[in-house]
Amino acid sequence: MILGFALLAGCSGLVDVDAPDLVQPPDLDTPTGALARYAGAMSQFANAYQEQVTQTGMLTDEFWDVGGGVFPADKRSLGQNNSTYPFDLLSRARIDALRAAASLGRFTPDAGEKIGEMYALAGFVEVMFAENLCVPTPLAIVTDGLPRSGPVLSREQLLQLAIAHFDSSESLAGASDKIVNLARVGRGRALLSLDDIAGAAAAVAAVPLNFAYGVEYSGTTENQGNGVYQRIAVNRILSVSDREGANGLPFVTGSDARIGADTMGTSRASLPLITFGKVTSLDSPIVLASGTEAALIRAEAELSAGHIEAWADALNALRDGAISPALVSLSNDSTVDAAPQLRIDVQFKERAFWLYATGHRQGDIRRLIRQYGRAADEVLPIGAYPYQGLEYGGDVTFTPRGEEVNPAFHGCEDRGA
Amino acid sequence: MRRDVGLIACIAFLCVSSIYTPSAPAQTTNEADGIVLVRSAQSQRDSTRATRREAVGENRITISLDSVELKSAIRELARLSGVAIFYNDRDVPGWTRVSVQLSDVPVMDALRMMLRGTGLRVRILAAGLAIERDNSAKDEHLTDSVGTITGTVVDSTSRMPVSDASVSLEGTGLSVTTDKTGAFEIRDVTSGAHILMVRRLGYRRTIAHVTVDVGSVISIQIDLIPAPRILEQVLTTATGEHRRVEVGNAIASIHADSVVQAAPVTSLSDVLATRVPGLQVYFPGGLTGASPQINVRGQNSLSLMNQPLLYVDGVRVDNGSAGSVDGVMFVGPSSGRFDDLAPSEIESIEVVKGPSAATLYGTDAANGVILVRTKRGAEGPPRWNIFVEGGLLEMDRNRFRTSYFPWGHSVAGDPTPVRCVLRSVASGTCVQDSVTHFSPLVDPETTPIGSGSRYSVGAQVSGGAGVRYFLSGALEREVGYLKMPNSDRALLEQQIGRGLGDEALKPNAVRKYTGRVNVTIPVASNADVMVGVGLNDLRLRIPGALAIENADGGPGIRDGNDGWRPPARPGDTFSKRNRQNVSHVTTSIVGNWRPARWMSARATAGLDRSSEYDDKLAAAGEGFLPATVLGSRENTKIVTSLKTLSASGTVNAPLGSALSSRSTIGVQYNNRLELINSAAAQQLTPGSETVAGGALPIAREATTETVVAGAYAEEVVGIHDRLFVTVAARADGGSAFGESFKAAFYPKASASWLLSEESFWPEISWLTSLRLRAAYGESGVQPGPVAALASESLFPAFVGGIATTGAGLGAVGNADLKPERQQETEIGIDLQALDGRVDLELTRYDKRSTDALVSLPLPASLGGGSQWENVGAVRNWGYEAAMTVRLLRGEGLDWSVSLSGSINDNEVESIAPGVDTLYRQAFPSIVRGAPLFSYFDHPITGFHDANDDGILDATEITAGDALAFAGRSYPRMQMSGTTSVGLFKNHLRASASVEHRGGFSMVDPEWISCTFDACAAVSLAGTPLGEQAAPQARRSPALYNTLWGFIRDASFTRLREVSLAYSLTDNLVRPLGVREMTVTLSARNVALWSRYSGVDPEVQSFFGTTDMGAAYDRSGPPAPTYWILRVNVRP
């Protein structure tokens, strides 16, 4: 036995093995490794983002689950355990972005644009959490390249953190208009959620209309195909919805060129399957931030400030210049001559159509409830769920599934808007 | 010096003493002289017959004398043996009478026996034997009132002395043990009649009646009749071979050869199923080639595989699931390596159940060890064994679910037919007109269930002179019962414009070649080497994601999708190519060396190598699902190598007349290397069958290597061959341990006490033997190969319009990771009664897994994933019993019954700090305080048809707020019974075995059917309220969408095996030119009794590789019934 122990102690090499397919963190502590982390973060964000677009679209009136009741989000019936919100994917994307930013800063300090882009994406994840999730929200901190559980944050704290990241992004991106504008729109979006509409408008004041930051997808890259298209055209389980649950907007029957709704036959559950024009293949990008969004923020600021004509002009300018062929201008009945509540409806409807399927709708609806005094039952699908004989539930937020093992998180305290 | 004095004294005898030589006439005696000697019951021999042998003193003699004066006895001995015996007349007491009954013993031993108790001893002289005074002997026993009984105990068959036999004088407290010559002596025996009791393991208990006169010395020989018993069986352990009586654990042993010939077994798992208490075999589906999961004594690990290790001839053999990177495109029942070994090649199987027995097998052995010994062959001319087997497979009598469509019309007057389920009737939205029902599983046009067939042929030969050999070869072919449904076939053939091939029409089949060569070579008089090579070549077709489950929730009519729940249907799966080609070779070299009688050494080297090629193709334009029609291709090669090196040495040392010692030290090295290469592609060009033809290529590569190296020592002390105490320990290093953890140490101790052989044990007429045993041991399970390491994950990324490689956080690692430890205590009783007609084994075990490895989910806010930590604790405890009763034993009729059973209780003692629940609705959960992998959900606490309309809605049901235990997913109790009847001198044998598994539940997939409004409970008016409550609660968020009503008792009883074997009598086989011929007709899975409402409660699907313990019902294909005719011929 003693001999055996001596053997083990003296020949520890006996149990040494190679793990050639395992890349350990120090292996990537090089300039090339930093760029790989950057590429990974971009890919992770793309994957999480399309999922966020899908899930928030179902909870709201953008998408309808036509796969036979696969997604509880579509029924607005979400518990702690069946939330299909990609909280983990978005968290991973944020962590990878922050790790990549640190790695780039250490090994490729001249890559300011990329570093700024990473901070901006981290900020967008934080904005999405604030828009989509109940509160408080658990968020990781990243130290020494590894994520650790951080404090749970209120919506305001999340948004302030996002703004800080957008600030860093803009500062580091330097001469990159693309990233600077990305950070500006992100900051504007965060300020909107903080009900600082004027501040939001100021943040995006310099963003040109032709700016667009599209999240890239590729059907030939594993896990980076456009998941919205995948679900609609390949899996046939997702469809553009129309006037969903009484309060939904007419994304199909509105025959709006911004949506470009088109019938694709029937779904796998033999229900009508409608696709839309922005997404035509697994390669189609999804716009994360744009000059259009900046213009809409500025328009909302005009409306908020009581500059009705300026507001109407801003919306019509978009309809005239942001799409070809141009859309018919909004009538005075729906703008300058409309009642205040209708103007708000028009503002948010314009946002809904311009920003369709980009993951903005839930944040907007919650703002309608929170900032404009609408009831949830006035703005979200209600009544009979058109499948399985169910009723729509009452959820307006997602829950952060998979957080049961975080001792700092004790569940949602507020699932309202 | 003393010896010299004695010699001089002997020479002096020549002058002064009487000399008795063979020429002197002997005086004979007879029983009428007085003292009665009752002979041992096993020996009735001629009292005066003697046999001369060659050497003085060593001459062997048979002599029987009853109460003869000592001097006369000496004379008779001299006469019969022809050996001169010298003695001083004054020293030999004239009044002493002796009785001896000796058979074939050396003359010197016979003389010694006559002189026992006289104070005399025997010396060997050149001229003969001399009797002299033994000054060292005490003469106190020669008192006036007592006598002496001396004797020898011998084996009645071999005539060899039996040592360590217990000889006791009933009612006197006098007891001795025979020495190594089988001799014993009991002094101070009071005069009168006595009963002498002789006990020895491996022999029948023997009684002799003895009458002792004052001052007499009675010498007898007692023949013990061997009585082979289960405790005498030799078992293979980590330290070599031990008799079962020496081992303090319950170790199950199966003589596979006899099982294979008589029972309907087609695989190693079939051999094990129902034959080992505490071992359970779970099948993921009744598909040909599907690999089972084996569990011993319950589920131990929250996260790791619970499968025991498999050793074949001392070499560790891969027994994992095949296709470990499977899943690029296909999911389905997996095959595996466990059943690669052909049962016909196996001689015996031993199941080492838990850490208390498996300690010396080291890290990874905590889930038990299955030791397989292949056939070796015996010396002699070639002995052939040829077998031919043919059979049919059909579906067991299962209840397949029917889907319903309740037709109705709107109360608003719209005559358009609508689906009108009960709740719609209740809400007044429709009126039900009729209900149709349909099951695509039973309709002749749509069913994928047909019948299958199998055949197997093989031959074995063994023999040798000096070099022994065993050669075996067999071919097996089995076609499963699945078939392409007629309706799908028509559609597919129309789609592709040609007929479908056999592979699509019968998608599940296996063809297996097996071969083995075992050669045992004596390299010296005290050493031999056994070289063994086993080969298995497997061609398997096994369908991927099965569409059988899509019968749940079908439309209730034969619609455009032929009654299947859209979108899948069997043709989509069956039309895909899904092959596995496997070559599995196990090579072993086992050397045995016995440099001295008290020393032995063993060494084993082995390589187990399996090469698996997965060949999967969904041709473009073929199939029904969009993804399938686009086409996909995957080919994966997995090469797994297991290297085993072990060596040990044993020293047997007597520690005195009563003690024995067996000391063993050893080392062992196990290395497992798995290499995987996979190429896949989606969206194939029409006509393309290779990855190159795909638009979306995906490549994978993985290398995983694990090593365990350890050393062990064991000491076994035997006391009187009745009490055995073992202490042992093993130390291991492992490649998967964290950087901060160096070595694992596992201790072990056990005791085995053959209580009934003790002299104080009272005579109980019906009890043959009784053994008590107890054992404690520890073992471990090591983490996954890279679980301790932090890593980055690499994946394809598309950035800036360019495909590149991205990196992201992979695993966070754990430098402190160490093996999961298990401590087990086991106690048991082995009892044999009624002259060996009843064998009973009872065992109680208590096993605790600590430092249990938990793949602890990381908070989603950290990006999800998991981290391995040693945080959990699981306890298993239970009872095992096995009993064999030979009810009738005779030449004409032989009838035996075997019963075995086990009860296993299980509890998760802890998961992780702050974590009490890992809950998964519809799947087994992990909850502290509950059995591992149990079902939990919100209980339905009541229902009441408030409006008395006969229909329940959600508002009429109440559910508990808290999650409640709804049943364990694994059976708590397993029982099996086998009866075997032999007629006509055992030429005709009939046997049947029944298995029961109880105390577990499963979630009936009926809930899926109800979700699609296709189950009876939502469709049929008059459905009992209790049945309506389940689907209503499931669909109601206010009732937590609970599945409580679908979690159902899955207990079942199955008529597992039935067989009828006829061994042709000599007069029948002789004309055929063969020595033996046996014809066996058998059946497997003949009948099923269960109240479970799912298809087959025995079929369970398993989660992925890190959560293998959790099983659930996903409407997998049920177990088939086999009908097999087998002919065995020995030419």
Short mmCIF file of C-alpha atoms in Angstrom, two decimals, chain B residues 245-484:
data_model
loop_
_atom_site.label_atom_id
_atom_site.label_comp_id
_atom_site.label_asym_id
_atom_site.label_seq_id
_atom_site.Cartn_x
_atom_site.Cartn_y
_atom_site.Cartn_z
CA VAL B 245 -17.83 -17.73 2.44
CA GLU B 246 -14.77 -15.53 2.76
CA VAL B 247 -16.46 -12.50 1.24
CA GLY B 248 -18.51 -10.27 3.50
CA ASN B 249 -20.71 -8.95 0.73
CA ALA B 250 -23.64 -10.18 -1.23
CA ILE B 251 -22.31 -10.93 -4.68
CA ALA B 252 -24.71 -12.24 -7.28
CA SER B 253 -23.42 -14.94 -9.54
CA ILE B 254 -25.01 -16.20 -12.74
CA HIS B 255 -24.00 -19.29 -14.60
CA ALA B 256 -24.63 -17.83 -18.00
CA ASP B 257 -24.15 -20.95 -20.04
CA SER B 258 -27.14 -22.70 -18.57
CA VAL B 259 -29.23 -19.56 -18.83
CA VAL B 260 -28.45 -19.12 -22.50
CA GLN B 261 -29.40 -22.67 -23.36
CA ALA B 262 -32.71 -22.68 -21.62
CA ALA B 263 -34.00 -19.13 -21.49
CA PRO B 264 -35.08 -16.67 -24.16
CA VAL B 265 -32.12 -14.35 -23.87
CA THR B 266 -30.59 -12.50 -26.76
CA SER B 267 -28.23 -10.16 -24.95
CA LEU B 268 -26.17 -9.68 -21.83
CA SER B 269 -28.86 -7.45 -20.38
CA ASP B 270 -31.43 -10.19 -20.91
CA VAL B 271 -29.22 -12.52 -18.90
CA LEU B 272 -29.03 -10.03 -16.05
CA ALA B 273 -32.66 -8.96 -16.01
CA THR B 274 -34.65 -10.54 -13.14
CA ARG B 275 -31.71 -12.69 -12.00
CA VAL B 276 -29.97 -10.34 -9.62
CA PRO B 277 -31.75 -8.81 -6.66
CA GLY B 278 -31.16 -5.09 -6.65
CA LEU B 279 -30.13 -4.88 -10.29
CA GLN B 280 -32.57 -3.25 -12.65
CA VAL B 281 -32.47 -3.16 -16.40
CA TYR B 282 -34.25 -0.27 -18.07
CA PHE B 283 -34.94 -0.21 -21.77
CA PRO B 284 -35.32 3.04 -23.64
CA GLY B 285 -37.66 1.34 -26.04
CA GLY B 286 -38.38 -1.99 -27.56
CA LEU B 287 -36.21 -1.43 -30.57
CA THR B 288 -33.75 -3.97 -31.78
CA GLY B 289 -30.29 -2.71 -30.90
CA ALA B 290 -31.43 -0.17 -28.32
CA SER B 291 -29.10 -0.12 -25.35
CA PRO B 292 -30.35 -0.54 -21.81
CA GLN B 293 -29.50 1.39 -18.71
CA ILE B 294 -28.39 -0.76 -15.81
CA ASN B 295 -28.76 0.37 -12.23
CA VAL B 296 -27.64 -1.39 -9.10
CA ARG B 297 -29.14 -0.44 -5.77
CA GLY B 298 -30.88 2.65 -7.00
CA GLN B 299 -29.88 6.01 -8.29
CA ASN B 300 -26.81 7.39 -6.58
CA SER B 301 -25.77 10.41 -8.52
CA LEU B 302 -27.69 13.55 -9.21
CA SER B 303 -25.81 14.29 -12.36
CA LEU B 304 -23.55 11.46 -13.44
CA MET B 305 -24.14 8.16 -15.10
CA ASN B 306 -25.45 5.56 -12.70
CA GLN B 307 -24.34 2.66 -14.87
CA PRO B 308 -22.03 0.06 -13.29
CA LEU B 309 -18.62 -0.76 -14.71
CA LEU B 310 -18.25 -3.73 -17.01
CA TYR B 311 -15.18 -5.97 -16.85
CA VAL B 312 -14.63 -8.90 -19.20
CA ASP B 313 -11.87 -11.27 -18.16
CA GLY B 314 -10.36 -8.58 -15.99
CA VAL B 315 -10.39 -5.92 -18.69
CA ARG B 316 -12.58 -2.88 -18.46
CA VAL B 317 -14.95 -2.73 -21.40
CA ASP B 318 -16.87 0.18 -22.82
CA ASN B 319 -20.53 -0.06 -21.94
CA GLY B 320 -21.70 3.45 -22.65
CA SER B 321 -24.24 4.74 -25.07
CA ALA B 322 -23.28 4.97 -28.67
CA GLY B 323 -23.16 8.17 -30.62
CA SER B 324 -22.30 10.50 -27.81
CA VAL B 325 -22.22 13.48 -30.15
CA ASP B 326 -25.37 12.36 -31.85
CA GLY B 327 -28.01 14.96 -32.18
CA VAL B 328 -26.74 17.15 -34.96
CA MET B 329 -29.93 16.26 -36.71
CA PHE B 330 -31.28 13.04 -35.31
CA VAL B 331 -32.62 12.11 -31.95
CA GLY B 332 -33.86 8.74 -30.91
CA PRO B 333 -33.25 5.62 -28.91
CA SER B 334 -29.54 5.08 -28.77
CA SER B 335 -27.68 1.90 -29.16
CA GLY B 336 -24.74 1.14 -26.93
CA ARG B 337 -21.88 -1.11 -26.19
CA PHE B 338 -23.29 -2.94 -23.19
CA ASP B 339 -24.92 -5.69 -25.21
CA ASP B 340 -22.11 -6.22 -27.68
CA LEU B 341 -20.83 -9.32 -25.94
CA ALA B 342 -22.53 -12.51 -27.09
CA PRO B 343 -24.18 -14.36 -24.18
CA SER B 344 -23.14 -17.71 -25.61
CA GLU B 345 -19.48 -16.85 -24.97
CA ILE B 346 -20.02 -16.15 -21.31
CA GLU B 347 -19.26 -18.66 -18.64
CA SER B 348 -20.31 -16.69 -15.62
CA ILE B 349 -21.31 -13.22 -14.51
CA GLU B 350 -20.82 -11.74 -11.10
CA VAL B 351 -22.45 -8.54 -9.98
CA VAL B 352 -20.53 -6.60 -7.35
CA LYS B 353 -23.28 -4.39 -6.11
CA GLY B 354 -22.00 -1.46 -4.18
CA PRO B 355 -19.04 0.39 -2.74
CA SER B 356 -18.75 -2.01 0.16
CA ALA B 357 -17.76 -4.67 -2.33
CA ALA B 358 -16.39 -2.56 -5.14
CA THR B 359 -13.89 -0.52 -3.15
CA LEU B 360 -10.86 -2.14 -4.69
CA TYR B 361 -12.13 -1.42 -8.19
CA GLY B 362 -11.54 2.19 -7.28
CA THR B 363 -12.87 5.43 -8.59
CA ASP B 364 -15.78 4.90 -10.98
CA ALA B 365 -16.86 1.67 -9.30
CA ALA B 366 -19.37 3.20 -6.93
CA ASN B 367 -22.29 2.17 -9.11
CA GLY B 368 -21.23 -1.44 -8.92
CA VAL B 369 -19.19 -3.70 -11.14
CA ILE B 370 -20.32 -6.41 -13.51
CA LEU B 371 -17.62 -9.03 -13.93
CA VAL B 372 -17.93 -11.28 -16.93
CA ARG B 373 -15.81 -14.36 -17.33
CA THR B 374 -15.77 -15.88 -20.77
CA LYS B 375 -15.47 -19.58 -21.40
CA ARG B 376 -12.00 -21.10 -21.21
CA GLY B 377 -12.35 -24.71 -22.18
CA ALA B 378 -11.12 -27.78 -20.36
CA GLU B 379 -8.40 -30.23 -21.29
CA GLY B 380 -9.45 -33.08 -23.47
CA PRO B 381 -10.46 -33.83 -27.01
CA PRO B 382 -12.33 -31.16 -28.93
CA ARG B 383 -15.79 -30.64 -27.61
CA TRP B 384 -18.14 -28.93 -29.98
CA ASN B 385 -21.27 -27.04 -29.26
CA ILE B 386 -23.39 -25.91 -32.16
CA PHE B 387 -26.55 -23.94 -31.91
CA VAL B 388 -29.19 -22.70 -34.28
CA GLU B 389 -31.86 -20.29 -33.22
CA GLY B 390 -34.81 -18.77 -35.00
CA GLY B 391 -37.59 -16.61 -33.75
CA LEU B 392 -40.30 -14.10 -34.26
CA LEU B 393 -40.86 -10.70 -32.74
CA GLU B 394 -44.21 -9.14 -32.32
CA MET B 395 -45.60 -6.32 -30.28
CA ASP B 396 -46.48 -7.12 -26.74
CA ARG B 397 -50.16 -6.78 -25.92
CA ASN B 398 -50.15 -3.05 -25.42
CA ARG B 399 -52.95 -0.58 -25.17
CA PHE B 400 -52.38 2.16 -27.68
CA ARG B 401 -54.09 5.43 -27.13
CA THR B 402 -56.94 6.47 -29.32
CA SER B 403 -57.52 10.05 -30.39
CA TYR B 404 -61.01 11.48 -30.38
CA PHE B 405 -62.73 14.16 -32.39
CA PRO B 406 -65.98 15.44 -30.89
CA TRP B 407 -68.10 16.79 -33.68
CA GLY B 408 -70.70 19.45 -33.05
CA HIS B 409 -72.33 22.56 -34.30
CA SER B 410 -72.57 26.09 -33.04
CA VAL B 411 -75.53 26.97 -30.87
CA ALA B 412 -75.67 30.23 -32.79
CA GLY B 413 -77.14 28.30 -35.67
CA ASP B 414 -74.10 28.00 -37.90
CA PRO B 415 -74.33 24.44 -39.24
CA THR B 416 -70.61 24.22 -39.98
CA PRO B 417 -69.20 21.24 -38.07
CA VAL B 418 -66.86 22.30 -35.31
CA ARG B 419 -64.71 20.50 -32.79
CA CYS B 420 -66.99 20.53 -29.79
CA VAL B 421 -65.18 19.46 -26.66
CA LEU B 422 -66.94 19.12 -23.32
CA ARG B 423 -65.91 22.51 -21.98
CA SER B 424 -67.38 24.15 -25.08
CA VAL B 425 -70.56 22.23 -24.46
CA ALA B 426 -70.49 23.44 -20.88
CA SER B 427 -69.92 27.03 -21.90
CA GLY B 428 -72.80 26.79 -24.33
CA THR B 429 -70.82 27.56 -27.44
CA CYS B 430 -71.60 24.32 -29.22
CA VAL B 431 -73.69 21.21 -29.16
CA GLN B 432 -71.96 17.88 -29.53
CA ASP B 433 -73.33 15.68 -32.29
CA SER B 434 -71.00 12.74 -32.41
CA VAL B 435 -67.51 11.60 -31.53
CA THR B 436 -65.15 9.85 -33.86
CA HIS B 437 -61.96 8.15 -32.81
CA PHE B 438 -58.91 6.88 -34.57
CA SER B 439 -55.50 5.55 -33.72
CA PRO B 440 -52.93 5.39 -36.48
CA LEU B 441 -51.06 2.81 -34.43
CA VAL B 442 -53.74 0.19 -34.86
CA ASP B 443 -55.21 0.97 -38.25
CA PRO B 444 -53.77 -1.56 -40.73
CA GLU B 445 -53.03 1.13 -43.30
CA THR B 446 -51.34 3.60 -41.02
CA THR B 447 -49.68 1.52 -38.34
CA PRO B 448 -45.89 1.42 -38.19
CA ILE B 449 -46.05 -1.75 -36.14
CA GLY B 450 -45.60 -5.05 -37.83
CA SER B 451 -43.64 -8.11 -36.88
CA GLY B 452 -39.98 -8.96 -36.85
CA SER B 453 -37.77 -11.97 -36.99
CA ARG B 454 -34.43 -13.18 -35.77
CA TYR B 455 -32.05 -16.00 -36.29
CA SER B 456 -28.71 -16.89 -34.88
CA VAL B 457 -26.24 -19.64 -35.66
CA GLY B 458 -23.01 -20.35 -33.95
CA ALA B 459 -20.45 -22.95 -33.05
CA GLN B 460 -17.99 -23.34 -30.24
CA VAL B 461 -15.19 -25.75 -29.69
CA SER B 462 -12.98 -26.24 -26.69
CA GLY B 463 -10.39 -28.67 -25.48
CA GLY B 464 -6.66 -29.07 -25.53
CA ALA B 465 -3.78 -30.98 -24.08
CA GLY B 466 -1.64 -28.72 -22.02
CA VAL B 467 -2.70 -25.72 -24.00
CA ARG B 468 -6.42 -25.22 -23.55
CA TYR B 469 -8.54 -23.39 -26.04
CA PHE B 470 -12.01 -22.07 -26.56
CA LEU B 471 -13.12 -20.85 -29.97
CA SER B 472 -16.48 -19.36 -30.71
CA GLY B 473 -18.19 -17.78 -33.65
CA ALA B 474 -21.76 -16.71 -34.21
CA LEU B 475 -23.94 -14.77 -36.56
CA GLU B 476 -27.05 -13.03 -35.38
CA ARG B 477 -29.61 -11.21 -37.42
CA GLU B 478 -32.69 -9.52 -36.04
CA VAL B 479 -35.26 -7.39 -37.77
CA GLY B 480 -37.42 -5.31 -35.45
CA TYR B 481 -41.14 -5.00 -35.59
CA LEU B 482 -41.29 -1.48 -37.00
CA LYS B 483 -42.37 -1.10 -40.58
CA MET B 484 -43.11 1.68 -42.99
#
